[in-house]
PDB file of C-alpha atoms in Angstrom:
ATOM      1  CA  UNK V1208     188.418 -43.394 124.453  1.00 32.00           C
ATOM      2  CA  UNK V1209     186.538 -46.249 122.651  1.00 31.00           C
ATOM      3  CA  UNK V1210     187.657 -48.774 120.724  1.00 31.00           C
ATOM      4  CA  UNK V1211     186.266 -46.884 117.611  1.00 30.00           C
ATOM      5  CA  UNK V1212     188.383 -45.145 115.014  1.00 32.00           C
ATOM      6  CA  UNK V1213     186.377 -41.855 116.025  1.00 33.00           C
ATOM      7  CA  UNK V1214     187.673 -40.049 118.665  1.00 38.00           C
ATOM      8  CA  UNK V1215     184.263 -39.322 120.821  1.00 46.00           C
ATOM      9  CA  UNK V1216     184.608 -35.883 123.121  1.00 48.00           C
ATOM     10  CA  UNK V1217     184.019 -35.535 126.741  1.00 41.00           C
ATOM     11  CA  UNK V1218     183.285 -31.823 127.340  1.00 44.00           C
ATOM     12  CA  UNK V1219     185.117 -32.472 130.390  1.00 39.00           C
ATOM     13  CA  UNK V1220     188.309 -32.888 128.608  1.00 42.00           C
ATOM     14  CA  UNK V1221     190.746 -34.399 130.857  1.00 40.00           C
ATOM     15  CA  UNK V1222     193.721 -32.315 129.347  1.00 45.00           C
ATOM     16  CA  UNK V1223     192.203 -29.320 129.425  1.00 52.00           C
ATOM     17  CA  UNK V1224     192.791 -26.292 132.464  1.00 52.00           C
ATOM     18  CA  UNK V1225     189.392 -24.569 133.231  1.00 48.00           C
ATOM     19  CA  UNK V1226     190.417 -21.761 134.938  1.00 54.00           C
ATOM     20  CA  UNK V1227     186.972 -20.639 136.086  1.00 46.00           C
ATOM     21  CA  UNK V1228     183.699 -18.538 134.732  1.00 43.00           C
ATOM     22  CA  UNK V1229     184.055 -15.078 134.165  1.00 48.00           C
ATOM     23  CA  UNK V1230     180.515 -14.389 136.257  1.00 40.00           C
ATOM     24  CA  UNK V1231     182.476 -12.015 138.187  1.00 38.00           C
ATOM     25  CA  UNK V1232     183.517  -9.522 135.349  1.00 40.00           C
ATOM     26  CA  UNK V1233     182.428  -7.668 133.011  1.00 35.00           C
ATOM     27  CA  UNK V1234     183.396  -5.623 129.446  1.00 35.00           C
ATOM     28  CA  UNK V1235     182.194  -2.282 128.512  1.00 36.00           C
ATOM     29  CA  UNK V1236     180.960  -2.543 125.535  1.00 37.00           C
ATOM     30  CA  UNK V1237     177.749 -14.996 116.794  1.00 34.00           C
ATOM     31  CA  UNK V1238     169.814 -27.134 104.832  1.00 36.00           C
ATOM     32  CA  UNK V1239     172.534 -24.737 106.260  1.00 37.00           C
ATOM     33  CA  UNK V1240     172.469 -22.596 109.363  1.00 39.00           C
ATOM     34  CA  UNK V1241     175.526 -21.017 111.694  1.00 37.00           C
ATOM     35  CA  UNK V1242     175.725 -17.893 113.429  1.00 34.00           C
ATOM     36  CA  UNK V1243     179.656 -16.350 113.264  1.00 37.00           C
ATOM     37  CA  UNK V1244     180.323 -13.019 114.918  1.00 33.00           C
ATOM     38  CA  UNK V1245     183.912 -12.277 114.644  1.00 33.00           C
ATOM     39  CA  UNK V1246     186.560  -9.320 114.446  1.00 30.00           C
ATOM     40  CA  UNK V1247     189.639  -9.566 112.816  1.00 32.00           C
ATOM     41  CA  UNK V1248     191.745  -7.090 115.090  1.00 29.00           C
ATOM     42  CA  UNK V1249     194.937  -8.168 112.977  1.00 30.00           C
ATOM     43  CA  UNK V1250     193.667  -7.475 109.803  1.00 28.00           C
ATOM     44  CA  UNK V1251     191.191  -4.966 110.837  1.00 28.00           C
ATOM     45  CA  UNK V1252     187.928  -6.740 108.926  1.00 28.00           C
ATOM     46  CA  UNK V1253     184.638  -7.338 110.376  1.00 30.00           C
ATOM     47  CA  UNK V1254     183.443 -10.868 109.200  1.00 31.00           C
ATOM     48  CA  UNK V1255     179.259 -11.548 109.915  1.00 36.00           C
ATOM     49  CA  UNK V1256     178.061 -14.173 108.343  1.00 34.00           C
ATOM     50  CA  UNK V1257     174.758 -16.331 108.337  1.00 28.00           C
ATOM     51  CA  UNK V1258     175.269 -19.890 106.956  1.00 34.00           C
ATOM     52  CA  UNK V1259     173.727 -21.743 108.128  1.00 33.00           C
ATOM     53  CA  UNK V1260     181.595 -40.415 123.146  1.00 33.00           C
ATOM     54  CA  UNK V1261     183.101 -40.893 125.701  1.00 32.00           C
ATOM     55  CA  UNK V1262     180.022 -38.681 126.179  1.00 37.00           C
ATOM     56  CA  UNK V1263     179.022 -36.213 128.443  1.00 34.00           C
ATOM     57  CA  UNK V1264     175.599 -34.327 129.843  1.00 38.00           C
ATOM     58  CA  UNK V1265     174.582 -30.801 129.953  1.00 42.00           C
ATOM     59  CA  UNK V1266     171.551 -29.669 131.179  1.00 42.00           C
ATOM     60  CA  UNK V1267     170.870 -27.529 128.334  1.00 44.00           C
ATOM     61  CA  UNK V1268     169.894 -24.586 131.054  1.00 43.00           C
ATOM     62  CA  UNK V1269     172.036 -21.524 131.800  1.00 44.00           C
ATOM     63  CA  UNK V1270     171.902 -18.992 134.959  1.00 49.00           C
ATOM     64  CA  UNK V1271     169.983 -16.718 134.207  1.00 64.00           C
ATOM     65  CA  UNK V1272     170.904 -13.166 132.757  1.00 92.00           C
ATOM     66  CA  UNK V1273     174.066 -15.326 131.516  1.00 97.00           C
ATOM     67  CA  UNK V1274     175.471 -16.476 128.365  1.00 98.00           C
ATOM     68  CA  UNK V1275     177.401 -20.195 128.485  1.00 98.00           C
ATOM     69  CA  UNK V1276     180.396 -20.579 126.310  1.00 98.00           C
ATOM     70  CA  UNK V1277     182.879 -23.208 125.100  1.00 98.00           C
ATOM     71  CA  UNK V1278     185.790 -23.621 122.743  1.00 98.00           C
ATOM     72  CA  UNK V1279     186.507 -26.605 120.336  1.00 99.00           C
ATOM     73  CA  UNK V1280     190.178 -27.177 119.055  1.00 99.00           C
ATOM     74  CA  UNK V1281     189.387 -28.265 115.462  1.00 99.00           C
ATOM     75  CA  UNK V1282     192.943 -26.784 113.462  1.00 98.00           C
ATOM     76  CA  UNK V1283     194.605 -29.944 112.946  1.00 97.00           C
ATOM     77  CA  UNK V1284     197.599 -28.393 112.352  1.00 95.00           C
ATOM     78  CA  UNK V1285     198.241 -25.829 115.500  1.00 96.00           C
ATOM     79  CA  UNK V1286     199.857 -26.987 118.666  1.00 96.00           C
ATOM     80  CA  UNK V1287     197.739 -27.297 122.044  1.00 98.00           C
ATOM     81  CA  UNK V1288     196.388 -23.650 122.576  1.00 98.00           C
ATOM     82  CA  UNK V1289     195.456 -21.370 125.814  1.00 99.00           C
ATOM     83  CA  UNK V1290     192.506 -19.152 125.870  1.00 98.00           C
ATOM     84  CA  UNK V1291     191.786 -15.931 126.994  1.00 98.00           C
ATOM     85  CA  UNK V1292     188.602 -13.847 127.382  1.00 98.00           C
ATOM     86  CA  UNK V1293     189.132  -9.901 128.442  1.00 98.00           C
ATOM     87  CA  UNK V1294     193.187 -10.409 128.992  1.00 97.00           C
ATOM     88  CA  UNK V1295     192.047 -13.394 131.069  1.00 97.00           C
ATOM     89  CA  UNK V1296     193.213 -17.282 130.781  1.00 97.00           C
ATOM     90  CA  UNK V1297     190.343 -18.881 131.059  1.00 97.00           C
ATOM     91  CA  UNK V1298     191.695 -22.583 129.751  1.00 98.00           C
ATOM     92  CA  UNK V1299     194.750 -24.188 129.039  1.00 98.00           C
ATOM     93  CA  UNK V1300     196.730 -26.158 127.148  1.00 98.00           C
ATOM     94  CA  UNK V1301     193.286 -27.242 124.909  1.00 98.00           C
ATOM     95  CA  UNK V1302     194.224 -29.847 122.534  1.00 98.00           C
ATOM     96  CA  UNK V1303     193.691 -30.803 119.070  1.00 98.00           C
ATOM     97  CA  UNK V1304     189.650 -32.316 119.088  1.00 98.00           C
ATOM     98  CA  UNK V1305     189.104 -31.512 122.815  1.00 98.00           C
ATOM     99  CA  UNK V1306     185.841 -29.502 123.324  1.00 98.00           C
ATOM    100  CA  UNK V1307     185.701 -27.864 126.814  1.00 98.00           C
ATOM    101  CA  UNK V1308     183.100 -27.314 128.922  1.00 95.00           C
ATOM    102  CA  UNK V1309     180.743 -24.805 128.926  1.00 98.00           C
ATOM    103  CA  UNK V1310     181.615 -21.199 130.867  1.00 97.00           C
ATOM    104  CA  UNK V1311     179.198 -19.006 132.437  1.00 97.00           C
ATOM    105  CA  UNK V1312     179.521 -15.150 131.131  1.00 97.00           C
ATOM    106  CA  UNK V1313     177.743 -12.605 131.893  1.00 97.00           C
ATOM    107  CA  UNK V1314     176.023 -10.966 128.541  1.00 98.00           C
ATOM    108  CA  UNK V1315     178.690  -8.532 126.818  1.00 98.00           C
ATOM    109  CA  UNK V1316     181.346  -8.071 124.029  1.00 98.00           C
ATOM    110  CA  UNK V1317     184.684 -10.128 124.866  1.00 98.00           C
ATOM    111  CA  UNK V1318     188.460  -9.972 123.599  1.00 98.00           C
ATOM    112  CA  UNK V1319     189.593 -13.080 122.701  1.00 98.00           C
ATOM    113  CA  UNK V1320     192.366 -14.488 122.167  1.00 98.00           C
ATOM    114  CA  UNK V1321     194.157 -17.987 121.018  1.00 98.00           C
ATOM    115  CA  UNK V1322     197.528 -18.670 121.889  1.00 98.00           C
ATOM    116  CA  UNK V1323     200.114 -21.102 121.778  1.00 98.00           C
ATOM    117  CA  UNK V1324     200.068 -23.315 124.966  1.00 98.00           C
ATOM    118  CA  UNK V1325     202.322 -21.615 127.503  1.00 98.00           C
ATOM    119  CA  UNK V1326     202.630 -18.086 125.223  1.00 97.00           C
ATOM    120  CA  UNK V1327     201.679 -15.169 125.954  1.00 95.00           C
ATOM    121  CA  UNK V1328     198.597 -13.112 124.549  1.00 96.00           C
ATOM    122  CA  UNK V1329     201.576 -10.861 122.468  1.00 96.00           C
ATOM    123  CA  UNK V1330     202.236 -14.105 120.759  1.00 96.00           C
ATOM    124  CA  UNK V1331     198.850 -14.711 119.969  1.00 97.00           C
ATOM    125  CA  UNK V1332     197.435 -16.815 116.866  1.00 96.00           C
ATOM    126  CA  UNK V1333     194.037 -14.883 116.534  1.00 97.00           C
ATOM    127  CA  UNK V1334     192.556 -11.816 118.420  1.00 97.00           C
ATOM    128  CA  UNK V1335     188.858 -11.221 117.819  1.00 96.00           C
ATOM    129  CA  UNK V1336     185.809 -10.298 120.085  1.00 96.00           C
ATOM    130  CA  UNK V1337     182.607 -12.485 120.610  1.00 97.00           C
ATOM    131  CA  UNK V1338     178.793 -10.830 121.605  1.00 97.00           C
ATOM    132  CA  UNK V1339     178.034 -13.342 124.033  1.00 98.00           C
ATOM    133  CA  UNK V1340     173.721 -12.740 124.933  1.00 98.00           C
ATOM    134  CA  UNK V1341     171.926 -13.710 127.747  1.00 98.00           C
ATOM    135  CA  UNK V1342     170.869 -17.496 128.388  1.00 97.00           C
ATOM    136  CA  UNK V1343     172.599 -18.375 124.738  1.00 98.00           C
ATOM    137  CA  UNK V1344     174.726 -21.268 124.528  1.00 98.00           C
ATOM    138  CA  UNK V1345     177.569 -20.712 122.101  1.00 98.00           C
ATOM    139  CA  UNK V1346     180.296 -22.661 121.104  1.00 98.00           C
ATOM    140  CA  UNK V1347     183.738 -21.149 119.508  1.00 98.00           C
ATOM    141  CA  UNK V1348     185.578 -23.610 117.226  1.00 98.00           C
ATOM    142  CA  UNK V1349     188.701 -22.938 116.384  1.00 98.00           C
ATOM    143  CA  UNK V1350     189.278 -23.831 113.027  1.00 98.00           C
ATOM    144  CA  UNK V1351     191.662 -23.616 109.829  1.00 97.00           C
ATOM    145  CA  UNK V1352     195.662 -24.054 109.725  1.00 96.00           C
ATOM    146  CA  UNK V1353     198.326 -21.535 111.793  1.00 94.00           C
ATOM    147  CA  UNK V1354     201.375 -20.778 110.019  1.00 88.00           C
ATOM    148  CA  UNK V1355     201.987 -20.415 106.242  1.00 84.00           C
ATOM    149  CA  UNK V1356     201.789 -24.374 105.293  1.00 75.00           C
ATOM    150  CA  UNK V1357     198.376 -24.205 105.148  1.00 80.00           C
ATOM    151  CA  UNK V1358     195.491 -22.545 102.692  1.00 88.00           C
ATOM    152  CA  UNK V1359     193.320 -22.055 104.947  1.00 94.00           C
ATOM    153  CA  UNK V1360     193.295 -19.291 107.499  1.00 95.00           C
ATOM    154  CA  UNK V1361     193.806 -20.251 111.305  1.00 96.00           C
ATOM    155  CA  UNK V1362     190.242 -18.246 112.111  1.00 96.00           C
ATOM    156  CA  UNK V1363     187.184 -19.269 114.976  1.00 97.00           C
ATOM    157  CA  UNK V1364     183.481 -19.557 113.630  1.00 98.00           C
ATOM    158  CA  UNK V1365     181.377 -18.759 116.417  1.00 98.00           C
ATOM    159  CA  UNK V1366     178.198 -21.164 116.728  1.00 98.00           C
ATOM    160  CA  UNK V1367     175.053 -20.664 118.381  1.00 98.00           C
ATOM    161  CA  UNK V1368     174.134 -23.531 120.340  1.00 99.00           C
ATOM    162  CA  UNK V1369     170.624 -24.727 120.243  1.00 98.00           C
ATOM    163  CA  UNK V1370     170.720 -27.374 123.473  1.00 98.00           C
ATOM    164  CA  UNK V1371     166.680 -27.576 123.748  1.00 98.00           C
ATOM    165  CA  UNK V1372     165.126 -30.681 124.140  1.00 98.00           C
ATOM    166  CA  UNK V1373     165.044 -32.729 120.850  1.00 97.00           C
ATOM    167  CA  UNK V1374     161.885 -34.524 122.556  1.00 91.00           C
ATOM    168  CA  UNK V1375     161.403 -38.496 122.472  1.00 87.00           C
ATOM    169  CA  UNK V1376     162.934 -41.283 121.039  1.00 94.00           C
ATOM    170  CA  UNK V1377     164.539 -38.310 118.438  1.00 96.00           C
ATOM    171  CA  UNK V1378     167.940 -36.753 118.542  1.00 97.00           C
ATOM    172  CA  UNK V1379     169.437 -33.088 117.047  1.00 98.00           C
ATOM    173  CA  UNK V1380     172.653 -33.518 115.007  1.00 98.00           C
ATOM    174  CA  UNK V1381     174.889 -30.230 114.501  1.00 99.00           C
ATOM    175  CA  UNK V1382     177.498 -31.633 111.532  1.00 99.00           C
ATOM    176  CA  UNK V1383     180.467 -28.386 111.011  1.00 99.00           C
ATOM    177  CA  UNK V1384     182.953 -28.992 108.034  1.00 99.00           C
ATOM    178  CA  UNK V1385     185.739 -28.471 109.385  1.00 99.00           C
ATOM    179  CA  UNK V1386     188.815 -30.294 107.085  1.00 98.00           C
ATOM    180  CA  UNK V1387     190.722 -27.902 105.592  1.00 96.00           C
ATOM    181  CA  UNK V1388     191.380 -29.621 102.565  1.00 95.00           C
ATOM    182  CA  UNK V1389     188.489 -31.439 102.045  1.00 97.00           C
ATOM    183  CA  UNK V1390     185.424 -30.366  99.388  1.00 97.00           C
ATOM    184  CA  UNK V1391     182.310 -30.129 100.023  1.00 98.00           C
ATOM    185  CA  UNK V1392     180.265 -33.464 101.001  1.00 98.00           C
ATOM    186  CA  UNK V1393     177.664 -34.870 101.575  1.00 98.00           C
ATOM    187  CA  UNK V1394     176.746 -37.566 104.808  1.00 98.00           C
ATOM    188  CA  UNK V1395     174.940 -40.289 104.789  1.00 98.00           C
ATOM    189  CA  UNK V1396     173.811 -43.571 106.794  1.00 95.00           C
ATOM    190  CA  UNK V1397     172.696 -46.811 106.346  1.00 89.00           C
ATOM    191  CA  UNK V1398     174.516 -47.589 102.424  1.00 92.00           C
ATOM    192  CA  UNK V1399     172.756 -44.031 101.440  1.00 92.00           C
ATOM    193  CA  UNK V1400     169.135 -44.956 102.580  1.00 91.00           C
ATOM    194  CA  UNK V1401     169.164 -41.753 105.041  1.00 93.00           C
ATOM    195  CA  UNK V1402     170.741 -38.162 104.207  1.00 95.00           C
ATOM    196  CA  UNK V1403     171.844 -36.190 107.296  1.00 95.00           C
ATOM    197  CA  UNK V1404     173.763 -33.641 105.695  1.00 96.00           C
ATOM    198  CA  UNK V1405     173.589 -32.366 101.259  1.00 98.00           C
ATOM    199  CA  UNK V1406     176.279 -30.386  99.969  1.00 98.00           C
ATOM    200  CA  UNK V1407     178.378 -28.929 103.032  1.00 99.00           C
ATOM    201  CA  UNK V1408     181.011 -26.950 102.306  1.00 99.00           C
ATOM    202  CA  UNK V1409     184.283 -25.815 104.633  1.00 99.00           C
ATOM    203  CA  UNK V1410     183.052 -23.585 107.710  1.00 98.00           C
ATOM    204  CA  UNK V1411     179.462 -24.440 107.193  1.00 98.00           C
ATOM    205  CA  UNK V1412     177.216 -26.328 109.541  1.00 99.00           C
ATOM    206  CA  UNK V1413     174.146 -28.503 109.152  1.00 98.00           C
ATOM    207  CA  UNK V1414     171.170 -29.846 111.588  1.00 98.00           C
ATOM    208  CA  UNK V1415     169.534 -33.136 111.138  1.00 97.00           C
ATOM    209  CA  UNK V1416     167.267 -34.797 113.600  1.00 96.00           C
ATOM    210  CA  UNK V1417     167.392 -39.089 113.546  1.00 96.00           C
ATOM    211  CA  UNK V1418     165.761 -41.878 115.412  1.00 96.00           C
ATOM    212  CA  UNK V1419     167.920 -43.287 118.837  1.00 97.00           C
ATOM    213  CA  UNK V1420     169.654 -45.749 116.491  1.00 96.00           C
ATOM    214  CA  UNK V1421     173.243 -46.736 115.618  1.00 96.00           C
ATOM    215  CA  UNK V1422     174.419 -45.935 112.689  1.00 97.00           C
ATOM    216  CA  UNK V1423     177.483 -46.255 109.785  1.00 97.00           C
ATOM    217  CA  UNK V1424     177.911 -42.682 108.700  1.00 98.00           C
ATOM    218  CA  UNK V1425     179.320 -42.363 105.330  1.00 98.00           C
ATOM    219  CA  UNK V1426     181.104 -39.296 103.915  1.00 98.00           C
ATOM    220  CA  UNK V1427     180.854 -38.725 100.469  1.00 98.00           C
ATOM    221  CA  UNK V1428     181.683 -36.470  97.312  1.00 96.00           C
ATOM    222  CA  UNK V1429     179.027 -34.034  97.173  1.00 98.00           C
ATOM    223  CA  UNK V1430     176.411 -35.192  94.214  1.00 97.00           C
ATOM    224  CA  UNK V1431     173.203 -34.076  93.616  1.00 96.00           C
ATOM    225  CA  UNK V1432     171.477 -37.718  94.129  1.00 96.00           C
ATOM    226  CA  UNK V1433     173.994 -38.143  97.490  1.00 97.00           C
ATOM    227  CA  UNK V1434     175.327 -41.020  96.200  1.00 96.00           C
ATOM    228  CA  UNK V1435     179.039 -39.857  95.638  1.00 97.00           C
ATOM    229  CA  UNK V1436     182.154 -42.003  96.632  1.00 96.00           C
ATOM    230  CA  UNK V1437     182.563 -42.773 100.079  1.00 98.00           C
ATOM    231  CA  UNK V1438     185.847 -41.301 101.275  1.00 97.00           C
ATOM    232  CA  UNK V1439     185.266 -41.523 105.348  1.00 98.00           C
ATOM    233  CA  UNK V1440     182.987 -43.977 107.237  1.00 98.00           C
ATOM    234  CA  UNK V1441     182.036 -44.934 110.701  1.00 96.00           C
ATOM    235  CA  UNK V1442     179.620 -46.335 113.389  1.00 98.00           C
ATOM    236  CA  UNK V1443     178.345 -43.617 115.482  1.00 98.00           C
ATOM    237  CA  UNK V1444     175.452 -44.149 118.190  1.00 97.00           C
ATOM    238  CA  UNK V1445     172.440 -41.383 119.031  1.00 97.00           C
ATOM    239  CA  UNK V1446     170.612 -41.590 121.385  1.00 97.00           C
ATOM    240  CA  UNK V1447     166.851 -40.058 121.563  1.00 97.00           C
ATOM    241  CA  UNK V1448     166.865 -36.542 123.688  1.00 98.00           C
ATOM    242  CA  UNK V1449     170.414 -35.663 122.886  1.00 98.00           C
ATOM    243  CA  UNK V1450     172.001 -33.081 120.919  1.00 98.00           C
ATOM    244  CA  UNK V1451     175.396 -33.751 118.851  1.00 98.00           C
ATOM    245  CA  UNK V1452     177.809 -31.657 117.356  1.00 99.00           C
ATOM    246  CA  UNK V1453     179.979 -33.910 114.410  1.00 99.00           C
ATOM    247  CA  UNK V1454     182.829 -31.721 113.734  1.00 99.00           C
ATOM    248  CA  UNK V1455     184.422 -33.578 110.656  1.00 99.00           C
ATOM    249  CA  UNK V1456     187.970 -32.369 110.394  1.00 98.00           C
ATOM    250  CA  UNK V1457     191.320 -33.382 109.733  1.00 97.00           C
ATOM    251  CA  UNK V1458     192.935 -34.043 106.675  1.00 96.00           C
ATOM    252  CA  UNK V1459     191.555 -36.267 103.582  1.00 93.00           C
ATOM    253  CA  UNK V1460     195.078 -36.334 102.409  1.00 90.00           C
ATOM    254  CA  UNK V1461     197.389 -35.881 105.509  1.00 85.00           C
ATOM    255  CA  UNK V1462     200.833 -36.377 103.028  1.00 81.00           C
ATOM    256  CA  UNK V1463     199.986 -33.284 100.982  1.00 77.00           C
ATOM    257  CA  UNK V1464     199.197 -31.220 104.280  1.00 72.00           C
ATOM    258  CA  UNK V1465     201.447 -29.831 107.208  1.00 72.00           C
ATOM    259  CA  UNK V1466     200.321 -32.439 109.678  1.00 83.00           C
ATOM    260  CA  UNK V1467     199.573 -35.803 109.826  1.00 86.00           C
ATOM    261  CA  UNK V1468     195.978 -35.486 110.936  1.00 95.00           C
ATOM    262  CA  UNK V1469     194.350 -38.067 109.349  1.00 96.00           C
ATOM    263  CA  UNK V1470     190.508 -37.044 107.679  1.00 97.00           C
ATOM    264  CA  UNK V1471     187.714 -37.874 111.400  1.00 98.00           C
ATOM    265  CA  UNK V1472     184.046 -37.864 112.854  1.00 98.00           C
ATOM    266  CA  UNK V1473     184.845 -35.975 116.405  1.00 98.00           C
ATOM    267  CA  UNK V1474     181.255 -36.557 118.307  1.00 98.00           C
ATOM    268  CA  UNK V1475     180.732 -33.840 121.340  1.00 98.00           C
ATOM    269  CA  UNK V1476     176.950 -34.765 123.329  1.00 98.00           C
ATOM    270  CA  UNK V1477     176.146 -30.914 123.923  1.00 98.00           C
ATOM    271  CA  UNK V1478     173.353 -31.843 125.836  1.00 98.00           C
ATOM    272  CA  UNK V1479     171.291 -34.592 127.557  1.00 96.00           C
ATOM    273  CA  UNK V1480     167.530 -35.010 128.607  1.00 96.00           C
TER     274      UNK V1480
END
């Protein structure tokens, strides 16, 4: 941890059980962009839609003939959570704004499934599959509220990972809204001067490149001229041939909400070249 208010990611996350790659198994039979590929088994609804530190390194590669995966906790409201792929546990006790590493699959349609930490996958809080292709990085961030507090369903949006090389002295920013109770909003940098991300909504994602720099990121009220109030700031650093994902989550007003999850900037370094 820094000394930040942001709570920066290691993909390593030192809480978090990896309980290995799935390259050994196999199943028989996802400015605005964001690939989600989910099935409600609960419910029985198909949802496909196309909207769209302490830091850490990925090579950006994958084996080949195999997909990568990884999980993000962002449901600031639900307890520490297990994860299972095909009936498998494949990490534990994942915690509120940990991001895990990433897992090599082999291409194919998976059961998942997101439990309580310690439960099992009867007592599970979402059951869906993910189409995991070849040499695709994907990340699946758990987002939302569990229970009935909450307005906003406990449900993953599955992301689609682009880890390439940003090239130079530039780096790739993913930002996903992710606050369940915030509107949508707009970030900027430097007192307004430079617009990463117009008009993002909840479960939507954005991609903005920006010089190696440090920055104050400012979250505002969406307005067309990107000049609403600022409601969330911070310093965050980029540096040149790395890729970010900002997951802003949280609550903007944690006394009206069933946690106390106070409105953040988590930072996750995807990759590094």
């Amino acid at each position: 941890m820094t000394e930040k208010k942001r709570r920066d990611v290691l993909r390593t996350a030192a809480g978090v059980t990896v309980l290995g790659s799935l390259a050994g198994c196999s199943s028989d039979d996802g400015g605005t962009e964001n690939t989600e590929a989910v099935t409600e088994t609960a419910t029985g609804t198909e949802t496909e839609s196309m909207d769209e530190g302490t830091e850490t390194t990925a090579t950006g590669t994958e084996a080949m003939g195999e997909g990568r995966l990884s999980v993000a906790h962002m449901s600031p409201n639900a307890p520490n959570v297990d994860v299972y792929l095909d009936g498998e546990a494949v990490l534990e006790a994942l915690e509120y704004t940990d991001v895990s590493t990433y897992m090599a699959v082999p291409p194919a349609t998976y059961d998942v499934a997101i439990t309580p930490e310690g439960e099992s996958i009867d007592d599970a809080v979402f059951e869906g599959t993910v189409v995991v292709e070849a040499e695709v990085d994907y990340t699946v961030a758990a987002l939302g509220e569990v229970g009935d507090a909450g307005d906003k369903p406990f449900e993953p949006l599955v992301l689609e990972d682009d880890n390439s090389d940003p090239g130079g002295d530039s780096g790739r920013v993913r930002t996903v809204h992710a606050s369940p109770d915030a509107p949508a909003v707009d970030l900027t940098a430097s007192e307004g001067a430079v617009v990463l991300v117009d008009g993002l909504e909840y479960r939507q994602t954005a991609t903005s490149t920006v010089e190696s720099d440090g920055y104050t990121v400012e979250v505002r009220s969406d307005t067309e001229s990107n000049d609403g109030e600022v409601v969330y700031d911070e310093d965050i650093s980029f540096n040149g041939g790395s890729v970010y994902t900002v997951y802003a989550t949280g609550y903007l007003t944690p006394d009206d909400d069933p946690s106390e999850e106070t409105f953040d900037l988590v930072v996750a370094k995807d990759a590094s070249y």
